[in-house]
Coordinates of C-alpha atoms and ligand atoms in Angstrom, one line a residue:
M1 CA 0.0 0.0 0.0
R2 CA 1.0 3.7 -0.4
A3 CA 1.3 5.9 2.7
V4 CA 2.7 9.2 3.7
I5 CA 5.7 8.5 5.8
L6 CA 8.1 10.5 8.0
E7 CA 11.7 9.2 8.2
G8 CA 13.0 11.7 10.7
Y9 CA 11.8 14.8 12.5
G10 CA 11.9 18.1 10.6
G11 CA 10.0 20.4 8.2
P12 CA 7.2 19.5 5.8
E13 CA 9.7 18.3 3.2
R14 CA 10.5 15.3 5.4
L15 CA 7.0 13.9 4.5
R16 CA 7.1 11.6 1.4
T17 CA 4.9 9.0 -0.2
A18 CA 6.2 5.4 0.0
Q19 CA 5.2 1.8 -0.5
L20 CA 4.8 -0.2 2.7
P21 CA 3.5 -3.8 3.3
D22 CA -0.2 -4.0 3.7
P23 CA -1.3 -4.3 7.3
R24 CA -3.6 -7.2 8.4
P25 CA -6.4 -6.9 10.9
G26 CA -5.7 -8.6 14.2
P27 CA -8.4 -9.8 16.7
G28 CA -11.1 -7.2 17.1
Q29 CA -9.7 -5.1 14.3
I30 CA -11.1 -3.9 11.0
L31 CA -9.0 -3.2 7.9
V32 CA -10.1 0.1 6.3
R33 CA -9.4 1.3 2.8
A34 CA -9.0 5.0 3.3
A35 CA -11.2 7.6 1.5
A36 CA -9.5 10.4 3.3
S37 CA -7.6 11.5 6.4
A38 CA -7.1 15.1 7.6
V39 CA -4.3 17.2 9.0
N40 CA -4.5 18.5 12.5
P41 CA -2.2 20.7 14.5
V42 CA -0.9 17.7 16.4
D43 CA 0.5 16.2 13.1
L44 CA 2.7 19.3 12.8
E45 CA 4.0 18.8 16.3
V46 CA 4.7 15.1 15.7
R47 CA 6.4 15.9 12.4
S48 CA 8.6 18.6 13.8
G49 CA 9.7 16.7 16.8
S50 CA 8.3 19.2 19.3
A51 CA 6.1 16.4 20.7
A52 CA 8.9 13.8 20.5
A53 CA 8.7 13.1 24.2
N54 CA 5.1 11.8 23.8
V55 CA 5.6 10.0 20.5
S56 CA 5.7 6.2 20.8
A57 CA 6.1 5.3 17.1
S58 CA 9.4 4.7 15.5
F59 CA 10.6 5.8 12.1
P60 CA 9.5 5.4 9.4
M61 CA 6.3 6.7 10.9
I62 CA 2.8 7.2 9.3
L63 CA 1.2 10.4 10.5
G64 CA -2.5 11.2 10.8
W65 CA -5.4 10.7 13.3
D66 CA -8.6 11.2 11.3
L67 CA -9.9 8.5 8.9
S68 CA -12.9 7.8 6.7
G69 CA -13.1 4.8 4.5
E70 CA -14.6 1.4 3.7
V71 CA -14.1 -1.8 5.6
V72 CA -12.3 -4.4 3.4
E73 CA -11.6 -7.1 5.9
T74 CA -12.5 -8.0 9.5
G75 CA -10.3 -9.7 12.0
P76 CA -11.4 -12.5 14.4
G77 CA -14.1 -11.4 16.9
V78 CA -15.3 -8.3 15.1
S79 CA -19.0 -7.8 15.7
R80 CA -20.0 -4.3 14.8
F81 CA -18.7 -4.0 11.3
A82 CA -18.8 -6.0 8.1
V83 CA -16.9 -5.8 4.8
G84 CA -18.3 -2.9 2.7
D85 CA -19.3 -0.7 5.7
R86 CA -18.5 3.0 5.5
V87 CA -16.7 4.0 8.6
I88 CA -14.9 6.9 10.4
A89 CA -12.3 6.6 13.2
M90 CA -9.9 8.6 15.3
S91 CA -6.6 6.9 16.0
A92 CA -4.4 8.5 18.7
Q93 CA -1.4 8.2 16.4
M94 CA 1.1 9.8 18.9
A95 CA 0.5 7.2 21.6
T96 CA -0.3 4.1 19.4
G97 CA 1.8 4.7 16.4
V98 CA -1.2 3.8 14.1
G99 CA -1.3 6.7 11.5
T100 CA -4.1 7.2 9.0
H101 CA -2.3 8.8 6.0
A102 CA -2.3 5.3 4.4
E103 CA -4.3 3.5 1.8
L104 CA -5.0 0.7 4.3
V105 CA -5.3 1.1 8.1
A106 CA -5.9 -1.7 10.6
L107 CA -7.8 -0.4 13.7
D108 CA -9.6 -1.7 16.7
E109 CA -13.3 -1.7 15.9
A110 CA -13.9 0.0 19.3
I111 CA -12.5 3.3 18.0
A112 CA -14.6 3.3 14.8
A113 CA -18.2 4.2 14.0
H114 CA -20.4 4.0 10.9
A115 CA -19.8 7.1 8.7
P116 CA -22.7 9.7 8.7
R117 CA -25.2 9.1 5.8
G118 CA -26.0 12.0 3.5
V119 CA -22.4 13.4 3.3
S120 CA -19.5 12.3 1.2
L121 CA -17.3 9.6 2.7
R122 CA -14.3 11.7 2.0
G123 CA -15.7 14.8 3.8
A124 CA -16.5 12.7 6.8
A125 CA -12.8 12.7 7.6
A126 CA -13.3 16.3 8.8
L127 CA -15.2 15.0 11.8
P128 CA -13.3 12.6 14.1
L129 CA -10.5 14.4 16.0
A130 CA -12.0 17.9 16.1
G131 CA -15.5 16.6 16.8
L132 CA -14.4 14.3 19.6
T133 CA -12.2 17.0 21.1
A134 CA -15.2 19.5 21.2
A135 CA -17.6 16.9 22.6
Q136 CA -15.2 15.7 25.3
A137 CA -14.2 19.2 26.4
L138 CA -17.9 20.2 26.6
A139 CA -18.5 17.0 28.7
V140 CA -15.9 18.3 31.1
L141 CA -17.6 21.7 31.3
D142 CA -21.0 20.1 31.6
P143 CA -23.0 23.2 30.6
S144 CA -26.7 23.5 31.3
P145 CA -29.3 25.1 29.0
G146 CA -29.4 28.9 29.4
Q147 CA -25.8 29.2 30.6
T148 CA -23.4 31.3 28.6
L149 CA -20.3 29.7 27.1
L150 CA -17.4 31.7 25.7
V151 CA -15.6 29.7 22.9
T152 CA -12.3 31.1 21.7
G153 CA -11.2 30.1 18.2
A154 CA -14.9 29.6 17.6
V155 CA -14.6 29.1 13.8
G156 CA -11.6 26.8 14.1
A157 CA -12.0 23.0 13.6
V158 CA -12.6 22.2 17.3
G159 CA -14.2 25.6 18.2
G160 CA -16.7 25.4 15.3
Y161 CA -18.0 22.0 16.4
A162 CA -18.1 23.2 20.0
V163 CA -20.3 26.2 19.0
Q164 CA -22.7 23.9 17.1
L165 CA -22.9 21.3 19.8
A166 CA -23.4 23.8 22.6
T167 CA -26.0 25.9 20.6
A168 CA -28.0 22.7 19.9
R169 CA -28.1 22.1 23.7
G170 CA -29.6 25.5 24.4
I171 CA -26.4 27.1 25.6
E172 CA -25.8 30.7 24.7
V173 CA -22.5 30.9 22.9
V174 CA -20.2 33.9 22.9
A175 CA -17.6 33.5 20.1
Y176 CA -14.1 34.9 20.2
V177 CA -12.8 35.1 16.6
R178 CA -10.7 37.1 14.2
P179 CA -12.7 40.2 13.0
Q180 CA -13.1 38.7 9.5
D181 CA -14.9 35.6 11.0
T182 CA -17.8 37.5 12.7
A183 CA -20.4 36.4 10.1
L184 CA -19.2 32.8 10.1
A185 CA -19.4 32.6 14.0
H186 CA -23.0 33.8 13.9
E187 CA -23.8 31.2 11.1
L188 CA -22.4 28.5 13.4
G189 CA -24.8 29.6 16.1
A190 CA -23.0 32.1 18.3
K191 CA -25.3 34.7 19.9
Q192 CA -22.6 37.2 20.5
V193 CA -19.2 37.7 18.9
A194 CA -16.0 39.3 20.3
T195 CA -13.0 40.0 18.2
D196 CA -10.6 41.5 20.8
G197 CA -10.1 41.9 24.5
A198 CA -12.0 45.1 24.6
S199 CA -15.1 43.6 23.1
L200 CA -15.1 40.6 25.4
P201 CA -17.7 40.8 28.2
T202 CA -16.0 41.3 31.6
A203 CA -16.5 38.5 34.2
A204 CA -19.9 37.7 32.6
C205 CA -19.8 34.2 31.0
D206 CA -20.5 31.1 33.1
L207 CA -18.0 28.9 31.2
L208 CA -15.0 29.1 28.9
L209 CA -13.8 26.6 26.3
E210 CA -10.3 27.9 25.2
T211 CA -9.1 26.5 21.8
A212 CA -7.2 29.5 20.4
G213 CA -4.3 29.8 22.9
V214 CA -5.6 33.0 24.4
P215 CA -5.6 32.3 28.2
E216 CA -6.4 35.9 29.0
A217 CA -10.0 35.2 27.8
I218 CA -10.5 33.9 31.4
S219 CA -11.2 37.6 32.2
A220 CA -14.6 37.1 30.6
V221 CA -15.6 34.3 33.0
R222 CA -17.7 35.2 36.0
D223 CA -16.4 34.6 39.6
G224 CA -16.6 30.9 40.4
G225 CA -17.2 29.9 36.8
R226 CA -15.5 27.0 35.0
A227 CA -12.9 27.0 32.2
V228 CA -11.5 24.1 30.1
S229 CA -8.5 24.5 27.8
I230 CA -7.3 22.2 25.1
V231 CA -4.1 24.1 24.5
P232 CA -1.5 22.8 27.1
S233 CA 1.0 25.5 26.3
A234 CA -1.5 28.3 27.2
K235 CA -3.4 27.0 30.2
P236 CA -5.3 29.9 31.8
E237 CA -4.2 30.8 35.4
P238 CA -7.0 30.2 37.8
E239 CA -8.4 33.5 39.3
R240 CA -11.5 34.6 41.2
G241 CA -12.5 31.1 42.2
I242 CA -12.7 29.9 38.6
E243 CA -12.0 26.2 38.1
V244 CA -9.5 25.6 35.2
R245 CA -9.1 22.1 33.7
M246 CA -7.4 20.7 30.7
S247 CA -9.0 18.3 28.2
F248 CA -7.1 15.9 26.0
V249 CA -9.0 14.0 23.2
E250 CA -9.4 10.2 23.6
Q251 CA -10.3 7.5 21.1
D252 CA -14.0 6.8 21.4
G253 CA -16.1 4.9 18.8
A254 CA -19.3 5.3 20.6
G255 CA -18.7 9.1 20.9
L256 CA -18.0 9.2 17.2
A257 CA -21.3 7.4 16.5
D258 CA -23.1 10.1 18.5
L259 CA -21.4 12.8 16.4
A260 CA -22.2 11.0 13.1
R261 CA -25.9 11.0 14.1
L262 CA -25.7 14.8 14.8
V263 CA -24.2 15.3 11.3
E264 CA -27.1 13.3 9.8
Q265 CA -29.6 15.5 11.8
G266 CA -27.9 18.7 10.4
V267 CA -26.7 19.8 13.9
L268 CA -23.1 19.5 12.8
T269 CA -21.8 20.7 9.5
L270 CA -18.6 19.3 8.0
R271 CA -16.3 22.0 6.6
V272 CA -13.6 21.1 4.2
A273 CA -11.2 23.8 3.0
E274 CA -9.0 21.9 0.6
V275 CA -8.1 18.4 -0.5
F276 CA -4.4 17.3 -1.0
D277 CA -3.3 14.0 -2.5
Y278 CA -0.5 12.1 -0.7
E279 CA 2.2 13.7 -2.8
R280 CA 1.0 17.2 -1.7
A281 CA 1.0 16.3 2.0
P282 CA 4.0 18.7 2.7
E283 CA 1.9 21.5 1.2
A284 CA -1.0 20.6 3.5
H285 CA 1.3 21.0 6.5
R286 CA 2.5 24.3 5.3
R287 CA -1.1 25.5 4.8
M288 CA -2.0 24.5 8.3
A289 CA 1.1 26.2 9.7
A290 CA 0.3 29.4 8.0
G291 CA -3.0 29.7 9.9
G292 CA -6.2 31.2 8.5
T293 CA -7.7 28.0 7.2
R294 CA -11.4 27.7 7.7
G295 CA -12.4 24.0 7.4
K296 CA -10.3 20.9 7.4
L297 CA -7.4 20.1 5.1
L298 CA -8.0 16.6 3.9
V299 CA -5.3 14.2 2.7
T300 CA -6.4 11.5 0.1
P301 CA -4.7 8.6 -1.6
Ligands
LIG1 N1 -6.1 18.8 23.9 C1 -6.5 18.2 22.8 O1 -6.9 17.0 22.8 C2 -6.5 18.9 21.5 C3 -7.2 18.3 20.4 C4 -7.3 19.1 19.2 C5 -6.7 20.3 19.1 N2 -5.9 20.7 20.1 C6 -5.3 22.0 20.1 O2 -6.3 23.0 20.0 C7 -6.0 24.1 19.2 C8 -7.0 24.3 18.1 O3 -7.1 23.2 17.3 P1 -7.9 23.3 15.9 O4 -7.7 22.0 15.2 O5 -9.3 23.7 16.2 O6 -7.2 24.5 15.2 P2 -7.7 25.5 14.1 O7 -8.7 24.9 13.2 O8 -6.5 26.2 13.5 O9 -8.5 26.6 15.0 C9 -7.9 27.5 15.9 C10 -8.7 28.8 15.7 O10 -8.3 29.8 16.6 C11 -8.0 31.0 15.9 N3 -7.1 31.9 16.7 C12 -5.8 31.6 17.0 N4 -5.3 32.6 17.7 C13 -6.3 33.6 17.8 C14 -6.3 34.8 18.4 N5 -5.3 35.4 19.0 N6 -7.5 35.5 18.3 C15 -8.6 35.0 17.7 N7 -8.6 33.8 17.1 C16 -7.4 33.1 17.2 C17 -7.5 30.6 14.6 O11 -7.5 31.6 13.7 P3 -6.3 31.7 12.6 O12 -6.3 30.5 11.8 O13 -6.6 33.0 11.8 O14 -5.0 31.8 13.4 C18 -8.4 29.4 14.3 O15 -9.7 29.9 13.8 C19 -4.6 23.8 18.7 O16 -3.6 24.4 19.5 C20 -4.5 22.3 18.8 O17 -3.1 21.8 18.9 C21 -5.9 20.1 21.3

């Protein structure tokens, strides 16, 4: 099979397409022929070596966490999927070494879900990592209907899903975005939009979900409120009795199935900015590093 491999830490130019032996599904595993995977900020950290202390895979390494595709073989004991099923999955590549930028990926069935119907299989690769991160961070915040939630980076991959998930649950979202993203933030469901510190409400929001690396946004949370950050390098300092927690995405097939249902119901929209074939994977990394992308960058065989 063909795959995008990394032979040593470095810049995007270290990514190249290579032939590797086909993987075989072990017990409880499905073999998926990829329709697409996506690039996430974590892939840039793994590639550059900045996350090396947490990377368990050895070189040559296949990058990628998101996957959409079709089951082509099942291992012994697989009960939820059959050959021909369209699936999505999130593989915690950094910890497990199982990357998704490959034509064939063998994965535990527990981390996969049926792909949402009514959307392209390729586009469904925009959902897993960012969708699960948003859902799991919101679960930590545990907001109630009527509460106000400030989401920073609210039109980003994680932030955008968080805004849609929270709005659907009757939570009032205040979005913190770049000035040019005001209209998009409202489209996603935000009631209010702030584009700089001055336009943020002061000590007025019940909750904060911080995805943009702007820890100072904690100033918008009321005394005794709660904050969750997904950016470890920019954890907000607790102040005024505000509880601050970190959330790190975990593999979760059942959680993905819930998200797929929300896509089918129109609660979540999948946004794809650009599709890159394997040979253009370095360009996809450069695009992500440049910032300003709205929608996922997909990588396809
Ligand atoms: N803990 C976890 O498990 C986990 C999981 C997923 C992601 N993450 C981390 O979470 C962060 C977001 O990931 P993502 O995939 O959602 O990235 P993304 O799609 O690039 O979204 C980030 C958003 O924040 C915006 N932003 C950044 N700085 C800003 C500022 N100063 N003011 C206003 N907006 C700002 C970005 O705008 P521009 O593009 O214009 O800069 C972008 O819209 C990354 O740091 C990623 O590493 C953590």
